[in-house]
C-alpha cells in the first residue's frame, strides 16, 4: 500500500513564524502536491512538484513556498505565518504525470496560527 | 473562478436510501472525473472515476452518471449505509496536469 505521511497532525504557531510542513511518500511517486482544505472551498492546490527540485505554482501559492530535495519528501513552507493560513493542509502523491492516476493523500496537518 | 461546482453542501439520507451528489464543470477539455471520499481525521481516498467516453460507471453500490452535453456528472450511492457517512469531493482534470476539486458534500446517513 502507498503511504503518505505528514509529520504533524496538529500544529499551533504564532503570527510571523516560519512554518515547515513535511510530507514523505514511500512508493517512489514522481508527483507530489500540497493542498489546503477549508470548509465550503474544497481542496485548493498550493504547489506541486513533478520531479526532484522541480516545482510549479498551483492556484493559491501566495505566502507559501516548497522544497523537494529528495524524491520521497516534499516540504511546504509558510515564510511568515498569518492567521488566514489557519487551515487543514493535505499532502498527496501520484505515480505518473502522463496518466490519470490515483492521488494518495496523507492524513492532513491542522495548522492554527494565533 | 470555480471550475467545478458541487452540490449540495450537505446531505442527510436514511439508511437504505439513495444519496445523490451533483457536480458541474466548465472546461470542456477535462477528460477525467474522479470522486474522492474522506472520513473524519483522514485524507481523501479515491472512490470511483470516469472518463467522458462513457455515460455511466458502476462499482458496487456507487455509480457515476456522466452527461457530457450538460457538462455535469453525479455520484449515486444506492442502499446508503451509516458507514458511508463522509465528505465526498468530485474532481476534474485535463490530461494529468492537476486535479480541480469541488467544494465537497458532507453526507450523513441516519440509521
XYZ file of N, CA and C in Angstrom:
675
model
N 0.829 -1.199 0.000
C 0.000 0.000 0.000
C 0.868 1.255 0.000
N 0.410 2.231 -0.771
C 1.084 3.518 -0.766
C 0.856 4.186 0.571
N 1.887 4.786 1.084
C 1.724 5.511 2.325
C 2.292 6.912 2.166
N 1.462 7.876 2.495
C 1.877 9.274 2.503
C 1.777 9.739 3.943
N 2.877 10.159 4.487
C 2.935 10.507 5.904
C 3.265 11.979 6.076
N 2.416 12.652 6.813
C 2.673 14.043 7.162
C 3.189 14.088 8.590
N 4.172 14.921 8.819
C 4.937 14.860 10.065
C 4.123 15.230 11.299
N 3.136 16.089 11.155
C 2.355 16.514 12.315
C 0.867 16.425 12.015
N 0.074 16.018 13.004
C -1.377 16.057 12.850
C -1.924 17.424 13.204
N -1.335 18.026 14.239
C -1.789 19.333 14.712
C -0.571 20.216 14.978
N -0.698 21.470 14.576
C 0.349 22.455 14.844
C -0.298 23.760 15.259
N 0.305 24.411 16.246
C -0.108 25.759 16.619
C 1.123 26.653 16.524
N 1.025 27.680 15.718
C 2.152 28.589 15.508
C 1.705 30.029 15.706
N 2.684 30.874 15.946
C 2.384 32.295 16.151
C 2.523 33.072 14.850
N 1.777 34.117 14.725
C 1.858 35.006 13.566
C 3.297 35.454 13.363
N 3.753 35.356 12.120
C 5.101 35.779 11.773
C 6.138 34.671 11.818
N 5.807 33.557 12.416
C 6.752 32.439 12.466
C 6.931 31.807 11.088
N 8.072 31.230 10.880
C 8.321 30.423 9.679
C 7.928 28.991 10.025
N 7.058 28.411 9.192
C 6.494 27.104 9.500
C 6.861 26.112 8.402
N 7.245 24.938 8.827
C 7.591 23.868 7.888
C 6.614 22.713 8.072
N 5.979 22.314 6.982
C 5.150 21.111 6.989
C 5.847 20.080 6.099
N 6.031 18.882 6.684
C 6.790 17.860 5.983
C 5.895 16.720 5.524
N 6.245 16.164 4.366
C 5.474 15.063 3.802
C 6.436 14.053 3.184
N 6.206 12.781 3.472
C 7.050 11.723 2.919
C 6.158 10.651 2.320
N 6.510 10.187 1.101
C 5.798 9.062 0.490
C 6.789 7.935 0.235
N 6.252 6.710 0.304
C 7.153 5.547 0.274
C 7.015 4.703 -0.991
N 6.399 5.270 -2.060
C 6.170 4.450 -3.251
C 6.867 4.992 -4.489
N 7.871 5.818 -4.300
C 8.674 6.275 -5.436
C 7.842 7.038 -6.469
N 6.823 7.749 -6.027
C 5.989 8.543 -6.933
C 6.728 9.781 -7.415
N 6.517 10.090 -8.697
C 7.166 11.268 -9.253
C 6.514 12.563 -8.772
N 5.218 12.536 -8.635
C 4.461 13.771 -8.417
C 3.996 13.913 -6.979
N 4.192 15.074 -6.427
C 3.720 15.359 -5.071
C 3.046 16.720 -5.050
N 2.066 16.853 -4.155
C 1.177 18.018 -4.148
C 0.922 18.480 -2.723
N 0.709 19.759 -2.574
C 0.200 20.328 -1.323
C -1.121 21.040 -1.608
N -2.145 20.643 -0.839
C -3.461 21.277 -0.896
C -3.779 21.862 0.480
N -4.654 22.860 0.469
C -5.282 23.251 1.724
C -6.784 23.032 1.595
N -7.373 22.602 2.709
C -8.794 22.268 2.730
C -9.501 23.196 3.695
N -10.465 23.913 3.192
C -11.266 24.824 4.006
C -12.741 24.533 3.764
N -13.570 24.615 4.809
C -14.996 24.331 4.659
C -15.635 25.196 3.567
N -16.365 24.527 2.689
C -17.058 25.245 1.621
C -16.198 25.599 0.429
N -14.903 25.358 0.549
C -13.991 25.686 -0.563
C -13.329 24.451 -1.154
N -13.521 23.315 -0.529
C -12.928 22.091 -1.051
C -11.419 22.066 -0.870
N -10.751 21.398 -1.780
C -9.292 21.301 -1.754
C -8.727 22.229 -2.820
N -7.841 23.084 -2.406
C -7.217 24.018 -3.343
C -5.724 23.755 -3.403
N -5.209 23.707 -4.619
C -3.814 23.345 -4.843
C -2.910 24.539 -4.561
N -1.900 24.307 -3.714
C -0.956 25.366 -3.372
C 0.272 25.286 -4.291
N 0.929 24.148 -4.278
C 2.102 23.896 -5.110
C 2.125 22.415 -5.458
N 2.809 22.099 -6.541
C 3.090 20.705 -6.809
C 4.482 20.548 -7.416
N 4.943 19.314 -7.420
C 6.283 19.011 -7.903
C 6.224 17.721 -8.692
N 6.792 17.721 -9.893
C 6.784 16.517 -10.724
C 8.161 15.873 -10.807
N 9.114 16.419 -10.071
C 10.449 15.821 -10.045
C 11.249 16.512 -8.949
N 12.330 15.885 -8.570
C 13.206 16.488 -7.562
C 13.659 17.873 -8.025
N 13.595 18.804 -7.149
C 13.993 20.195 -7.368
C 13.101 20.934 -8.360
N 12.054 20.298 -8.849
C 11.111 20.954 -9.757
C 9.835 21.281 -8.995
N 9.283 22.446 -9.265
C 8.051 22.845 -8.600
C 7.249 23.741 -9.520
N 5.945 23.721 -9.330
C 5.072 24.628 -10.063
C 4.021 25.176 -9.118
N 3.642 26.406 -9.348
C 2.605 27.018 -8.536
C 1.246 26.419 -8.870
N 0.454 26.278 -7.822
C -0.926 25.881 -8.013
C -1.821 27.105 -8.081
N -2.998 26.996 -7.511
C -3.979 28.075 -7.601
C -3.824 29.137 -6.521
N -3.219 28.770 -5.386
C -3.112 29.727 -4.267
C -1.718 29.697 -3.658
N -0.672 30.038 -4.416
C 0.693 29.926 -3.902
C 1.164 31.071 -3.003
N 0.393 32.146 -2.965
C 0.866 33.338 -2.244
C 1.055 33.034 -0.754
N 2.231 33.395 -0.260
C 2.540 33.191 1.153
C 3.162 31.842 1.458
N 3.338 31.025 0.419
C 3.887 29.686 0.578
C 5.095 29.487 -0.338
N 5.957 28.572 0.048
C 6.987 28.073 -0.839
C 7.133 26.577 -0.563
N 7.881 25.896 -1.426
C 8.051 24.453 -1.261
C 9.498 24.078 -1.514
N 9.807 22.866 -1.079
C 11.148 22.332 -1.298
C 11.039 20.843 -1.556
N 11.749 20.395 -2.592
C 11.806 18.960 -2.858
C 13.247 18.608 -3.213
N 13.995 18.243 -2.194
C 15.400 17.876 -2.360
C 15.576 16.393 -2.627
N 14.631 15.586 -2.167
C 14.647 14.150 -2.410
C 13.286 13.731 -2.959
N 13.272 12.677 -3.739
C 12.057 12.257 -4.422
C 10.920 11.963 -3.447
N 11.243 11.399 -2.291
C 10.206 10.954 -1.379
C 9.686 12.047 -0.451
N 10.312 13.203 -0.449
C 9.987 14.222 0.546
C 9.617 15.547 -0.113
N 8.513 16.118 0.353
C 8.033 17.382 -0.205
C 7.616 18.266 0.963
N 8.242 19.404 1.085
C 8.005 20.275 2.233
C 7.263 21.534 1.799
N 6.314 21.922 2.632
C 5.597 23.191 2.438
C 6.092 24.171 3.484
N 6.408 25.369 3.049
C 6.975 26.380 3.937
C 6.075 27.607 3.943
N 5.678 28.005 5.132
C 4.977 29.272 5.303
C 6.028 30.278 5.767
N 6.383 31.184 4.902
C 7.507 32.085 5.162
C 7.271 32.957 6.394
N 6.071 33.448 6.548
C 5.703 34.271 7.700
C 4.221 34.022 7.974
N 3.962 33.100 8.889
C 2.592 32.627 9.088
C 1.642 33.767 9.439
N 0.447 33.676 8.868
C -0.592 34.640 9.186
C -1.860 33.896 9.569
N -2.764 34.587 10.250
C -3.967 33.921 10.742
C -4.829 33.372 9.605
N -4.767 33.992 8.434
C -5.569 33.474 7.315
C -4.969 32.212 6.701
N -3.870 31.747 7.230
C -3.302 30.471 6.812
C -3.686 29.343 7.769
N -4.524 29.648 8.746
C -5.100 28.602 9.587
C -5.976 27.726 8.710
N -5.656 26.428 8.655
C -6.345 25.549 7.726
C -5.891 24.110 7.947
N -6.533 23.205 7.210
C -6.067 21.821 7.110
C -5.208 21.727 5.854
N -4.008 21.184 6.009
C -3.096 21.027 4.877
C -2.942 19.545 4.551
N -3.114 19.239 3.286
C -3.051 17.858 2.825
C -1.955 17.711 1.775
N -1.148 16.696 1.970
C -0.124 16.334 1.008
C -0.627 15.133 0.206
N -0.267 15.066 -1.061
C -0.667 13.935 -1.887
C 0.462 13.556 -2.832
N 0.450 12.307 -3.288
C 1.401 11.888 -4.301
C 0.671 11.099 -5.377
N 1.224 11.124 -6.582
C 0.674 10.393 -7.726
C 1.818 9.791 -8.500
N 1.532 8.646 -9.122
C 2.602 7.852 -9.722
C 3.184 8.459 -10.984
N 2.346 8.940 -11.903
C 2.837 9.256 -13.233
C 2.076 10.431 -13.799
N 2.742 11.445 -14.214
C 2.083 12.655 -14.697
C 1.368 12.412 -16.011
N 1.799 11.402 -16.766
C 1.247 11.201 -18.095
C -0.097 10.480 -18.085
N -0.511 9.981 -16.937
C -1.745 9.217 -16.875
C -2.634 9.778 -15.774
N -3.903 9.499 -15.852
C -4.834 9.935 -14.807
C -4.766 8.957 -13.645
N -3.732 9.074 -12.864
C -3.515 8.116 -11.785
C -4.157 8.583 -10.484
N -4.306 7.631 -9.594
C -4.915 7.908 -8.298
C -4.008 8.795 -7.474
N -4.583 9.766 -6.795
C -3.849 10.585 -5.839
C -3.980 9.957 -4.460
N -2.863 9.772 -3.795
C -2.852 9.218 -2.433
C -2.547 10.361 -1.466
N -3.414 10.509 -0.487
C -3.309 11.639 0.443
C -2.774 11.193 1.797
N -2.062 12.111 2.445
C -1.729 11.940 3.839
C -2.939 12.238 4.707
N -2.751 12.105 6.016
C -3.875 12.263 6.939
C -4.175 13.717 7.252
N -3.298 14.615 6.803
C -3.548 16.032 6.995
C -2.849 16.602 8.215
N -2.533 17.881 8.133
C -1.989 18.646 9.267
C -2.921 19.828 9.495
N -3.495 19.866 10.681
C -4.350 21.006 11.008
C -3.490 22.081 11.659
N -3.307 23.161 10.944
C -2.460 24.262 11.406
C -3.327 25.394 11.923
N -3.010 25.840 13.119
C -3.651 27.020 13.687
C -2.596 28.086 13.894
N -2.838 29.259 13.340
C -1.921 30.386 13.516
C -2.594 31.403 14.435
N -1.930 31.680 15.542
C -2.537 32.575 16.543
C -1.760 33.900 16.635
N -11.642 31.444 -10.288
C -13.007 31.029 -10.589
C -13.172 29.558 -10.216
N -14.422 29.181 -9.942
C -14.661 27.813 -9.534
C -14.963 27.000 -10.769
N -14.070 26.125 -11.128
C -14.230 25.376 -12.363
C -15.107 24.148 -12.186
N -15.222 23.668 -10.951
C -16.070 22.517 -10.664
C -17.005 22.908 -9.520
N -18.295 22.922 -9.809
C -19.290 23.313 -8.810
C -20.013 22.083 -8.296
N -20.039 21.935 -6.985
C -20.595 20.740 -6.357
C -21.768 21.117 -5.484
N -22.785 20.257 -5.518
C -23.963 20.463 -4.665
C -24.579 19.108 -4.325
N -25.277 19.019 -3.187
C -25.437 20.045 -2.160
C -24.209 20.112 -1.252
N -24.171 21.075 -0.388
C -23.069 21.206 0.560
C -23.174 20.136 1.646
N -24.403 19.789 2.020
C -24.613 18.730 2.992
C -25.862 17.954 2.614
N -25.917 16.720 3.080
C -26.982 15.815 2.674
C -27.240 14.835 3.808
N -28.499 14.669 4.157
C -28.888 13.678 5.164
C -29.819 12.680 4.496
N -29.483 11.405 4.629
C -30.238 10.333 3.990
C -30.507 9.249 5.029
N -31.655 8.632 4.924
C -31.948 7.494 5.795
C -31.246 6.251 5.270
N -30.911 5.393 6.205
C -30.306 4.106 5.831
C -31.174 3.401 4.804
N -30.507 2.887 3.745
C -31.234 2.219 2.680
C -31.659 3.123 1.539
N -31.548 4.415 1.740
C -31.950 5.367 0.707
C -30.857 5.592 -0.329
N -31.162 6.445 -1.289
C -30.206 6.776 -2.339
C -29.638 8.167 -2.077
N -28.321 8.260 -2.080
C -27.652 9.555 -1.930
C -27.208 10.015 -3.315
N -27.479 11.268 -3.632
C -27.103 11.804 -4.937
C -26.356 13.117 -4.745
N -25.168 13.172 -5.305
C -24.345 14.378 -5.242
C -24.028 14.794 -6.672
N -24.175 16.066 -6.938
C -24.031 16.562 -8.303
C -22.829 17.486 -8.466
N -22.233 17.424 -9.648
C -21.139 18.335 -9.983
C -21.310 18.839 -11.413
N -20.927 20.074 -11.619
C -20.950 20.673 -12.943
C -19.589 21.285 -13.221
N -19.135 21.179 -14.451
C -17.831 21.719 -14.797
C -17.943 22.669 -15.980
N -16.911 23.468 -16.159
C -16.940 24.490 -17.204
C -16.009 24.169 -18.372
N -14.883 23.561 -18.068
C -13.854 23.349 -19.078
C -14.122 22.071 -19.864
N -14.464 22.191 -21.129
C -14.780 21.014 -21.931
C -13.544 20.183 -22.253
N -12.374 20.682 -21.900
C -11.141 19.917 -22.116
C -10.888 18.906 -21.010
N -11.635 18.975 -19.913
C -11.459 17.987 -18.848
C -11.727 16.594 -19.404
N -10.877 15.634 -19.010
C -11.031 14.288 -19.558
C -10.966 13.192 -18.501
N -11.078 13.575 -17.250
C -11.013 12.582 -16.172
C -11.769 13.158 -14.999
N -12.699 12.338 -14.442
C -13.603 12.849 -13.410
C -13.657 11.832 -12.262
N -12.824 12.023 -11.246
C -12.851 11.107 -10.090
C -13.710 11.648 -8.948
N -14.094 10.739 -8.090
C -14.734 11.098 -6.824
C -13.846 10.587 -5.693
N -13.667 11.449 -4.685
C -12.888 11.081 -3.516
C -13.794 11.093 -2.287
N -13.496 10.187 -1.370
C -14.251 10.034 -0.131
C -13.315 10.322 1.035
N -13.773 11.134 1.974
C -12.938 11.484 3.114
C -13.693 11.251 4.413
N -13.131 10.391 5.266
C -13.674 10.179 6.598
C -13.007 11.150 7.574
N -13.694 11.467 8.671
C -13.114 12.410 9.641
C -11.737 11.960 10.117
N -10.802 12.904 10.113
C -9.453 12.609 10.577
C -8.573 11.900 9.561
N -9.096 11.700 8.364
C -8.339 11.002 7.324
C -8.201 11.894 6.100
N -7.226 11.545 5.251
C -7.140 12.220 3.975
C -8.134 11.617 2.990
N -8.473 12.348 1.929
C -9.379 11.803 0.904
C -8.773 10.566 0.245
N -9.641 9.673 -0.203
C -9.208 8.466 -0.911
C -10.099 8.284 -2.136
N -9.491 7.819 -3.223
C -10.233 7.632 -4.467
C -11.341 6.610 -4.271
N -12.547 6.982 -4.719
C -13.699 6.103 -4.610
C -14.029 5.470 -5.963
N -14.170 6.288 -6.971
C -14.553 5.832 -8.302
C -14.240 6.958 -9.273
N -13.978 6.605 -10.542
C -13.634 7.636 -11.523
C -14.216 7.261 -12.883
N -14.399 8.263 -13.742
C -14.977 8.041 -15.062
C -14.288 8.940 -16.084
N -14.264 8.484 -17.328
C -13.793 9.307 -18.430
C -14.988 9.674 -19.300
N -14.913 10.745 -20.085
C -16.098 11.248 -20.797
C -16.566 10.404 -21.969
N -15.885 9.304 -22.265
C -16.342 8.472 -23.374
C -17.412 7.460 -22.955
N -17.740 7.437 -21.653
C -18.826 6.577 -21.177
C -19.820 7.425 -20.380
N -21.056 6.967 -20.323
C -22.093 7.755 -19.647
C -22.339 7.287 -18.220
N -21.841 6.097 -17.894
C -22.089 5.587 -16.549
C -21.005 4.598 -16.171
N -20.652 4.609 -14.879
C -19.723 3.618 -14.356
C -20.211 3.197 -12.980
N -20.247 1.897 -12.764
C -20.779 1.374 -11.511
C -19.736 0.505 -10.829
N -19.579 0.731 -9.518
C -18.722 -0.123 -8.708
C -19.455 -0.396 -7.400
N -20.021 -1.584 -7.314
C -20.798 -1.937 -6.132
C -22.013 -1.037 -5.994
N -22.127 -0.380 -4.845
C -23.281 0.499 -4.613
C -23.064 1.909 -5.156
N -21.891 2.176 -5.687
C -21.534 3.519 -6.148
C -21.577 3.594 -7.675
N -22.258 4.613 -8.188
C -22.400 4.809 -9.630
C -22.108 6.260 -9.965
N -21.308 6.459 -11.005
C -21.147 7.805 -11.573
C -21.994 7.868 -12.836
N -22.809 8.909 -12.933
C -23.533 9.202 -14.171
C -22.915 10.443 -14.797
N -22.658 10.382 -16.092
C -21.939 11.467 -16.764
C -22.758 11.970 -17.945
N -22.976 13.273 -17.998
C -23.720 13.909 -19.082
C -22.800 14.934 -19.737
N -22.179 14.525 -20.839
C -21.173 15.366 -21.479
C -21.789 16.647 -22.052
N -22.959 16.548 -22.644
C -23.568 17.725 -23.274
C -23.952 18.777 -22.237
N -24.359 18.318 -21.068
C -24.739 19.238 -19.997
C -23.555 19.633 -19.126
N -22.420 19.005 -19.346
C -21.211 19.231 -18.531
C -21.509 19.001 -17.056
N -22.131 17.853 -16.807
C -22.486 17.512 -15.430
C -22.162 16.039 -15.166
N -21.839 15.735 -13.923
C -21.695 14.353 -13.524
C -22.134 14.224 -12.069
N -22.569 13.044 -11.718
C -23.128 12.867 -10.384
C -22.717 11.521 -9.806
N -22.721 11.467 -8.497
C -22.436 10.242 -7.746
C -23.731 9.780 -7.102
N -24.059 8.524 -7.336
C -25.231 7.920 -6.717
C -24.751 6.811 -5.781
N -25.209 6.858 -4.548
C -24.900 5.804 -3.588
C -26.205 5.084 -3.296
N -26.303 3.871 -3.780
C -27.504 3.075 -3.569
C -27.444 2.404 -2.199
N -28.625 2.151 -1.622
C -28.694 1.460 -0.331
C -27.686 2.076 0.652
N -27.789 3.375 0.829
C -26.829 4.094 1.671
C -26.780 3.509 3.086
N -25.561 3.434 3.609
C -25.313 2.859 4.933
C -24.667 3.911 5.849
N -24.850 3.759 7.161
C -24.198 4.706 8.077
C -22.689 4.801 7.863
N -22.067 3.702 7.457
C -20.639 3.704 7.171
C -20.248 4.524 5.956
N -21.240 4.964 5.167
C -20.973 5.839 4.027
C -20.892 7.296 4.447
N -21.222 7.572 5.697
C -21.170 8.955 6.188
C -19.750 9.468 6.099
N -19.560 10.501 5.302
C -18.230 11.018 4.991
C -18.407 12.296 4.179
N -17.308 12.914 3.843
C -17.336 14.046 2.913
C -16.894 13.549 1.546
N -17.633 13.917 0.524
C -17.351 13.474 -0.831
C -16.949 14.671 -1.693
N -15.886 14.482 -2.456
C -15.395 15.515 -3.355
C -15.419 14.994 -4.788
N -16.020 15.745 -5.682
C -15.823 15.464 -7.089
C -14.587 16.237 -7.552
N -14.049 15.823 -8.676
C -12.864 16.490 -9.210
C -12.847 16.328 -10.721
N -12.032 17.137 -11.369
C -11.885 17.056 -12.819
C -10.446 17.374 -13.177
N -10.039 16.886 -14.323
C -8.634 17.051 -14.724
C -8.532 17.023 -16.242
N -7.550 17.795 -16.737
C -7.225 17.753 -18.178
C -5.851 17.135 -18.323
N -5.758 16.085 -19.095
C -4.512 15.337 -19.181
C -4.200 14.810 -17.796
N -3.008 15.054 -17.316
C -2.725 14.695 -15.931
C -2.009 15.847 -15.252
N -2.476 17.040 -15.567
C -1.796 18.226 -15.066
C -2.062 18.421 -13.581
N -3.323 18.595 -13.206
C -3.664 18.746 -11.799
C -5.158 18.542 -11.630
N -5.527 18.051 -10.481
C -6.935 17.840 -10.153
C -7.568 19.140 -9.659
N -8.753 19.429 -10.165
C -9.553 20.554 -9.687
C -10.702 19.959 -8.894
N -10.775 20.284 -7.606
C -11.778 19.687 -6.741
C -13.000 20.576 -6.581
N -14.154 19.936 -6.386
C -15.346 20.647 -5.974
C -15.259 21.012 -4.503
N -16.293 21.674 -4.023
C -16.273 22.214 -2.655
C -16.613 21.184 -1.589
N -17.057 19.999 -1.991
C -17.312 18.940 -1.022
C -18.765 18.860 -0.585
N -19.194 17.635 -0.291
C -20.532 17.378 0.242
C -20.399 16.503 1.474
N -20.936 16.992 2.576
C -20.906 16.200 3.801
C -22.167 15.355 3.856
N -21.997 14.049 3.779
C -23.113 13.111 3.786
C -23.266 12.479 5.163
N -24.478 12.485 5.653
C -24.812 11.792 6.898
C -25.922 10.792 6.597
N -25.656 9.538 6.880
C -26.658 8.509 6.686
C -27.175 8.103 8.069
N -28.440 8.356 8.307
C -29.042 8.055 9.609
C -29.453 6.585 9.673
N -29.200 5.927 10.825
C -29.560 4.510 10.947
C -31.076 4.279 10.935
